[in-house]
CSV table of C-alpha atoms in Angstrom, one decimal:
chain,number,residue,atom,x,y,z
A,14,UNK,CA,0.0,0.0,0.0
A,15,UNK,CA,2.7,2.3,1.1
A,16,UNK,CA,5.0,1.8,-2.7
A,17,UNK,CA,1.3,2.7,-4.2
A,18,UNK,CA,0.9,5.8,-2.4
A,19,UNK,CA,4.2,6.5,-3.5
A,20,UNK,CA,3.6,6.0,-6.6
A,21,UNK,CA,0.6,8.3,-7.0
A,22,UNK,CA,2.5,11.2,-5.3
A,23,UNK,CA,5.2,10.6,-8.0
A,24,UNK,CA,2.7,11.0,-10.4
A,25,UNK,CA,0.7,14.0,-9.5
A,26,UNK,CA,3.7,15.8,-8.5
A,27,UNK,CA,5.7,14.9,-11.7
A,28,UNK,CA,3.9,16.4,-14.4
A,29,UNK,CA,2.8,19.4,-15.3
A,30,UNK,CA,0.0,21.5,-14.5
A,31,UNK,CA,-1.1,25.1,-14.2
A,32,UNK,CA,-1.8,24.8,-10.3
A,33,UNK,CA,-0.3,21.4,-8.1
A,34,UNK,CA,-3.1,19.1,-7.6
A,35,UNK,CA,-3.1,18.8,-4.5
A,36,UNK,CA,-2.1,22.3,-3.4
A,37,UNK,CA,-1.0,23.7,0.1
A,38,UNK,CA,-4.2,24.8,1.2
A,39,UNK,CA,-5.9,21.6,1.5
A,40,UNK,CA,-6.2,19.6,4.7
A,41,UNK,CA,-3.3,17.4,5.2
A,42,UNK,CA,-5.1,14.7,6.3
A,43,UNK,CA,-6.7,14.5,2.5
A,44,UNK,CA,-3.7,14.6,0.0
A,45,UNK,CA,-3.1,11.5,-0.7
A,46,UNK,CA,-6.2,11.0,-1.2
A,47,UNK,CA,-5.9,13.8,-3.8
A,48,UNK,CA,-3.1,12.3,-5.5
A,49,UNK,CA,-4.6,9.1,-5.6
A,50,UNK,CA,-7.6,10.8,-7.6
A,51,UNK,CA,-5.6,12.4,-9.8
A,52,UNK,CA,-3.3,9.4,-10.3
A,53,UNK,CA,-5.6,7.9,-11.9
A,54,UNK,CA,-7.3,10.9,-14.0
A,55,UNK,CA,-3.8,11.5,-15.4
A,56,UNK,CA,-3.2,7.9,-16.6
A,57,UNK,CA,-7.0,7.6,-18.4
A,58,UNK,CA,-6.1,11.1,-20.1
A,59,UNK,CA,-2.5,9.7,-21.1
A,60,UNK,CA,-4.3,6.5,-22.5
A,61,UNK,CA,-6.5,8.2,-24.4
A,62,UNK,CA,-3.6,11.3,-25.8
A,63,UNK,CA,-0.5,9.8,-25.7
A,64,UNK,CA,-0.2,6.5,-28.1
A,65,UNK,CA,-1.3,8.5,-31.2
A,66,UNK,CA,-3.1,5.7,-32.7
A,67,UNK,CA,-7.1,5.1,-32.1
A,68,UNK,CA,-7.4,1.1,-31.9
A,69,UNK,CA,-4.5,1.3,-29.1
A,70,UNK,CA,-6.1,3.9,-26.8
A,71,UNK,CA,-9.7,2.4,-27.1
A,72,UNK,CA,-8.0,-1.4,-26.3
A,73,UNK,CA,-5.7,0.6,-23.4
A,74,UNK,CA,-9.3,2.6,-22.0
A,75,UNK,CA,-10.5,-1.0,-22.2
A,76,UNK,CA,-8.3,-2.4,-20.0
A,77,UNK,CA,-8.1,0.6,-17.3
A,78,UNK,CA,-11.6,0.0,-17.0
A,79,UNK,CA,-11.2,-3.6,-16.1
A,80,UNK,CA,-8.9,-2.4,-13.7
A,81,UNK,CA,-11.1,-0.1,-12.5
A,82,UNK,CA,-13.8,-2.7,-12.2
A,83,UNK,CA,-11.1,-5.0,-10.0
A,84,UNK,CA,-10.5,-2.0,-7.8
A,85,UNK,CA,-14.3,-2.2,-7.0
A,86,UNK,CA,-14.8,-5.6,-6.7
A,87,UNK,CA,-12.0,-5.9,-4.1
A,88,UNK,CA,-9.4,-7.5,-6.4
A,89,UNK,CA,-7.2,-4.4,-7.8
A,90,UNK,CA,-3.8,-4.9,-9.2
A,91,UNK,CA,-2.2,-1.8,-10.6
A,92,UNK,CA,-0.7,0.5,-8.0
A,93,UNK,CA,-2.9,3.5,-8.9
A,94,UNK,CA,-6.1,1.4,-8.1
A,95,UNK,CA,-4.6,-0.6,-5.2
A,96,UNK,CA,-4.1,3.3,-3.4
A,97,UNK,CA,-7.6,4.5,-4.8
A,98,UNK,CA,-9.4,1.1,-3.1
A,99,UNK,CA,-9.0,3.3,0.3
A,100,UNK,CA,-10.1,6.2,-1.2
A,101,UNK,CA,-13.2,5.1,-3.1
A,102,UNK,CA,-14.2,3.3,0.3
A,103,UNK,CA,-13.3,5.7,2.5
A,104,UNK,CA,-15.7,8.3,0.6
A,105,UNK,CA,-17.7,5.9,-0.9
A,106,UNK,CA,-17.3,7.8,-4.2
A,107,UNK,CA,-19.7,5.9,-7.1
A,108,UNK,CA,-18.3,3.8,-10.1
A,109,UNK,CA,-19.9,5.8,-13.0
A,110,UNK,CA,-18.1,9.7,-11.4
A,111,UNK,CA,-14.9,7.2,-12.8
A,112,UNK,CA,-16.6,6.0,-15.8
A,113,UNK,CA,-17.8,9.0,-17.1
A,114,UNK,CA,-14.1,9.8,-17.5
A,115,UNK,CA,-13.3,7.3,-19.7
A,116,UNK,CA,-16.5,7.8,-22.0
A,117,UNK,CA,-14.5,11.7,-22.6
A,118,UNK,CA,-11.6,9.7,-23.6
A,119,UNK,CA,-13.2,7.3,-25.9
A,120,UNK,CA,-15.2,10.2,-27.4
A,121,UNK,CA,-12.1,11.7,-28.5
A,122,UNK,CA,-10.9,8.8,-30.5
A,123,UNK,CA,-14.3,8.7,-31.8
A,124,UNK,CA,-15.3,12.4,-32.3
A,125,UNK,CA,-13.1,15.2,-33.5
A,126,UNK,CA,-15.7,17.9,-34.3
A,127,UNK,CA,-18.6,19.5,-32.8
A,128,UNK,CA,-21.2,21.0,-34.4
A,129,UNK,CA,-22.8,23.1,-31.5
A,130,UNK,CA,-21.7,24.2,-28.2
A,131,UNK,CA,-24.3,22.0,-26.3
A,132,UNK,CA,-22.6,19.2,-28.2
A,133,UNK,CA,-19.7,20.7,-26.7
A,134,UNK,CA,-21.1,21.0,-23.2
A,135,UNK,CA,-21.9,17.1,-23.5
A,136,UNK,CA,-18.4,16.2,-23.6
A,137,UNK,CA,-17.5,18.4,-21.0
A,138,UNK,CA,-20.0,16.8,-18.8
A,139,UNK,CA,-17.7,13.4,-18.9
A,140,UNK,CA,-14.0,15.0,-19.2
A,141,UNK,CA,-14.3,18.2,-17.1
A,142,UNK,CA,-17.5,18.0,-14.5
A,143,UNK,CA,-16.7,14.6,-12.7
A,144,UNK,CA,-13.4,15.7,-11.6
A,145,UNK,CA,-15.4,18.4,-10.1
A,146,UNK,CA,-17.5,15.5,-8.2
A,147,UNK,CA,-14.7,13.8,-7.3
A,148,UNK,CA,-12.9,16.8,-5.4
A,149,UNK,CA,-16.6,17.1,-3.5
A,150,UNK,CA,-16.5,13.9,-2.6
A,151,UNK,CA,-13.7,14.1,-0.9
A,152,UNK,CA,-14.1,16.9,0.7
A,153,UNK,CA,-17.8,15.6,2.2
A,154,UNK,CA,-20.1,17.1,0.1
A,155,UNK,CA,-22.6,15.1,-2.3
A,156,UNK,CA,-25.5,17.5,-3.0
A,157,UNK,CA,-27.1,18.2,-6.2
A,158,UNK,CA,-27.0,21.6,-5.6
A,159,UNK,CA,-22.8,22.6,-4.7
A,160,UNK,CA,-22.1,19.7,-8.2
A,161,UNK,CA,-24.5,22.0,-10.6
A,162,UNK,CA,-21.6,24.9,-9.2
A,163,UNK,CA,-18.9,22.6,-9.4
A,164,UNK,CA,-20.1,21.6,-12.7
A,165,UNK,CA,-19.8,25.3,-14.1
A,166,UNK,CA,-16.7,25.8,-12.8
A,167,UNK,CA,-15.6,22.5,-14.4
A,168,UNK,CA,-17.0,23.3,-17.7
A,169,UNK,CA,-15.3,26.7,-17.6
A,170,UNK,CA,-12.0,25.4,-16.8
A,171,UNK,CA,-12.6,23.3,-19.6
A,172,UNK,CA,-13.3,25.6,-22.4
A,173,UNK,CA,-10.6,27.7,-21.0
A,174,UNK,CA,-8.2,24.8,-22.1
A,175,UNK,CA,-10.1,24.4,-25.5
A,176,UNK,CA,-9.9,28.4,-26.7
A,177,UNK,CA,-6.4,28.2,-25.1
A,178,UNK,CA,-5.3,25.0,-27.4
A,179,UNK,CA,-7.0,25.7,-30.5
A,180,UNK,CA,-4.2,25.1,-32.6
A,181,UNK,CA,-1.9,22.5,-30.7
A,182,UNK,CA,-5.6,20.5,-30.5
A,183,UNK,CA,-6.1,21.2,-34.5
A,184,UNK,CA,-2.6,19.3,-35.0
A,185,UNK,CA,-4.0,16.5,-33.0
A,186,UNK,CA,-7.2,16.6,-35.2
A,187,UNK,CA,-9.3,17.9,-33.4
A,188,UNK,CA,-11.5,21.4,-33.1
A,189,UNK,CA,-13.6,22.1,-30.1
A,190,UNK,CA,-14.7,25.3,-31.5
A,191,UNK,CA,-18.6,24.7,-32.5
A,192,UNK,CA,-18.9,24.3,-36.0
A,193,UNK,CA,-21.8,26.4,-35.8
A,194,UNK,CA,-20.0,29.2,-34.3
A,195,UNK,CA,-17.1,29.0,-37.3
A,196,UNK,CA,-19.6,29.1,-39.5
A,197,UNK,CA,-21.9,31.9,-37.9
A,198,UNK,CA,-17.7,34.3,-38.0
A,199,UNK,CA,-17.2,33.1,-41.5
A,200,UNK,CA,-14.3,31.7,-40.1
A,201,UNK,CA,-13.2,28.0,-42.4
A,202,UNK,CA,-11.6,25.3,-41.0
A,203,UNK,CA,-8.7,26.1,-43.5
A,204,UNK,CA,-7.9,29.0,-40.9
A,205,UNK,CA,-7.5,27.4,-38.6
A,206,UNK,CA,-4.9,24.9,-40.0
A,207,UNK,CA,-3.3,27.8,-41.6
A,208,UNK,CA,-2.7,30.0,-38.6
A,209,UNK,CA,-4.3,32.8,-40.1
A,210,UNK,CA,-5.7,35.1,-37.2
A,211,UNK,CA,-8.2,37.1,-39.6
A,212,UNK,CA,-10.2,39.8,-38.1
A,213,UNK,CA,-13.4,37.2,-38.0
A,214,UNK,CA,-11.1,34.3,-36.5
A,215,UNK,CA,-10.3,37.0,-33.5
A,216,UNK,CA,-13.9,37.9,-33.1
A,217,UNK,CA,-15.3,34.2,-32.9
A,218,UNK,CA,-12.7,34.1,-29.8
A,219,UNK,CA,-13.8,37.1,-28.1
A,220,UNK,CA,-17.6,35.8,-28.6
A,221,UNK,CA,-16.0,32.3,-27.1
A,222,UNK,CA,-13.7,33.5,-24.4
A,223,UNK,CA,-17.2,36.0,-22.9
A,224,UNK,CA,-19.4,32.6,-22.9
A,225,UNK,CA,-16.4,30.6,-20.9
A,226,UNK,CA,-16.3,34.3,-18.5
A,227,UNK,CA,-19.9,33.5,-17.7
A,228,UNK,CA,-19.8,30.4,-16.8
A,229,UNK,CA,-17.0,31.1,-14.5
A,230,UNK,CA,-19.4,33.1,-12.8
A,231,UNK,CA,-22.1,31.1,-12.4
A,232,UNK,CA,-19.9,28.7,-10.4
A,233,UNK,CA,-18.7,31.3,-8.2
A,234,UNK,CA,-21.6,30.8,-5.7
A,235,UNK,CA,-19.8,27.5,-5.0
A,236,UNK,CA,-16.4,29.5,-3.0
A,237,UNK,CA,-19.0,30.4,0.0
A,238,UNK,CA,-20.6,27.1,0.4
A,239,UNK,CA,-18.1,25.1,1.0
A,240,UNK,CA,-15.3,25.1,4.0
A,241,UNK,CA,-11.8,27.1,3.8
A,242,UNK,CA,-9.4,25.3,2.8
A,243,UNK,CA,-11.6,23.8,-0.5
A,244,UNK,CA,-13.0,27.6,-0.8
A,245,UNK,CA,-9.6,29.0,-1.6
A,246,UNK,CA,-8.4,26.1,-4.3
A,247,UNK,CA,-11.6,26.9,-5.9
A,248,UNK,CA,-11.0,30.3,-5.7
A,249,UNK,CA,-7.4,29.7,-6.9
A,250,UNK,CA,-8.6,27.2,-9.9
A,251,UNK,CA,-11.3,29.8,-10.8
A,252,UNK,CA,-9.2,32.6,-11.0
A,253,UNK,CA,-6.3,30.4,-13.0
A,254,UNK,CA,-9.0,29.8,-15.2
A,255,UNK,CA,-9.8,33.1,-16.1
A,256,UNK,CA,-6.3,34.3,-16.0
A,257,UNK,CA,-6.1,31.9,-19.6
A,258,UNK,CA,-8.8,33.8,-20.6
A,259,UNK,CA,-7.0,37.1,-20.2
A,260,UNK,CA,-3.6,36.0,-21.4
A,261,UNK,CA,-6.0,35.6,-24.8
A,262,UNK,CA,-7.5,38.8,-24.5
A,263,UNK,CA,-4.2,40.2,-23.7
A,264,UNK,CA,-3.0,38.5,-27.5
A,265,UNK,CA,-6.2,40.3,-28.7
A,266,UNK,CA,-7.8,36.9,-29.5
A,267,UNK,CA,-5.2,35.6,-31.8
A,268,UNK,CA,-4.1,32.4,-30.3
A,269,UNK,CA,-3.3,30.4,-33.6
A,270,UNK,CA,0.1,29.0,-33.7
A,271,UNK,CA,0.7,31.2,-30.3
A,272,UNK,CA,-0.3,29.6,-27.4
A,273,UNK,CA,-1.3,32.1,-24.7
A,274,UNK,CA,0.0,31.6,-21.2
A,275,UNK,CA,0.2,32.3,-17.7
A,276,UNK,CA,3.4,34.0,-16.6
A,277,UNK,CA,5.0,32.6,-13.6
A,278,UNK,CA,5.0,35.3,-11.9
A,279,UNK,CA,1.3,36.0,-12.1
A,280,UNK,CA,0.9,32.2,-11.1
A,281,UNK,CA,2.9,33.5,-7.8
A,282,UNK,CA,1.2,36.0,-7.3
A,283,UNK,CA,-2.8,34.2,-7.6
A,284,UNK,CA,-0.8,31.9,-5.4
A,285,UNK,CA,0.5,34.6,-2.7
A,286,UNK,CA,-3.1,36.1,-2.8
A,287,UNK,CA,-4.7,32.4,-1.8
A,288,UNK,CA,-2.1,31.6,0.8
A,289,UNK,CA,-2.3,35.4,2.4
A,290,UNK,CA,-6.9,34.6,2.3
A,291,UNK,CA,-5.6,31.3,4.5
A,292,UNK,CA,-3.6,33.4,6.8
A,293,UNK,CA,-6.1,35.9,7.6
């Protein structure tokens, strides 16, 4: 039990990410329970990303799930699902919050365009919002009411990412933009693949990057329902979040073939701001 804790920790604190996982501000008592979530989060994305061919990462998702399925029927083998076995019975956290992750993954070996942005809000639903779920779970909370927040937070975060990659996702095949949306701009799909940051192209942004700003807020509701400690990641994720969303403005909405960013030193400060909320 000990080497899979270990391993988790590796994990979450070896790779990248805008904010750590399982930052300083949460209870002690529930990191490794953090890293064991996120353990296995990273590893379905990675499945699903990483091997560059389709047939592979649907066989791979295949088997994570029977992995996943050992891990609840008492039997788990992997080191990521021997440390989340604790976690899932300690919180009694359900089977599908899991699942729903991997039907995101499989979607995008299946699905590489969509045509509306509710078709886009149904794959955030699987990839973005049970992670959400997952972090309430574990922090005691299972309400319909504080998941609809964390589920607009989620989403937000999400198409944060999306208008952030556009073109890095584009050389991966897909486009998360609605096609409805490109179309609506009179922006063409051969823009996109060409870099070209026309006047339209930088418009559809700014009408994409104002939709992801309101759903921000929506979730914002969520920071004063929940204790401290949880209240200021959320806080901290939110405000990450938007900080993407300025970096593009900042660019003036041309983010093809120039990936916005946060600084570093903005990252410190959002984090200094967090830690000084804890203090007081």
């Amino acid at each position: 039990m000990q080497d899979a804790y270990a391993y988790c920790e590796r994990l979450a604190r070896g790779h990248y990410e805008n904010f750590s996982v399982a930052t300083w501000f949460l209870p002690k008592r529930l990191r490794q329970h953090f890293y064991n979530v996120y353990a296995y989060c990273r590893i379905s994305d990675d499945l699903g990303d990483e091997t560059g061919d389709t047939a592979i990462s649907l066989q791979l998702l295949d088997q994570w799930e029977s992995e996943l399925n050992a891990c609840y029927n008492g039997s788990p083998k992997h080191p990521v699902f021997v440390a989340l076995a604790g976690t899932v019975r300690e919180f009694n956290i359900p089977k599908q919050t899991f699942l729903n992750l991997l039907t995101a993954f499989r979607q995008d070996q299946r699905i590489n365009r969509y045509e509306t942005f509710e078709d886009v809000l149904g794959y955030c639903r699987n990839s973005a919002n049970p992670v959400g779920h997952l972090v309430l779970y574990l922090c005691g909370y299972r309400d319909p009411e504080r998941q609809q927040l964390s589920d607009f937070t989620c989403t937000a975060l999400q198409l944060a990412n999306f208008w952030q990659d556009v073109s890095p996702d584009y050389e991966k095949g897909r486009v998360y933009l609605p096609l409805e949306d490109l179309r609506a701009y009179g922006v063409a799909e051969a823009d996109i693949a060409n870099r070209k940051n026309s006047q339209a192209f930088r418009e559809l942004m700014r009408f994409e990057v104002q939709r992801a700003r309101e759903w921000f807020e929506h979730g914002l509701p969520l920071v004063k329902m929940v204790n401290r400690e949880l209240a200021i990641d959320i806080e901290l994720f939110t405000r990450g979040g938007q900080e993407i969303l300025n970096a593009i403005e900042k660019q003036q909405y041309a983010v093809l073939g120039s990936r916005p960013a946060i600084s570093k030193s903005r990252k410190l400060a959002l984090v200094a701001r967090a830690a000084l909320h804890k203090l007081l």
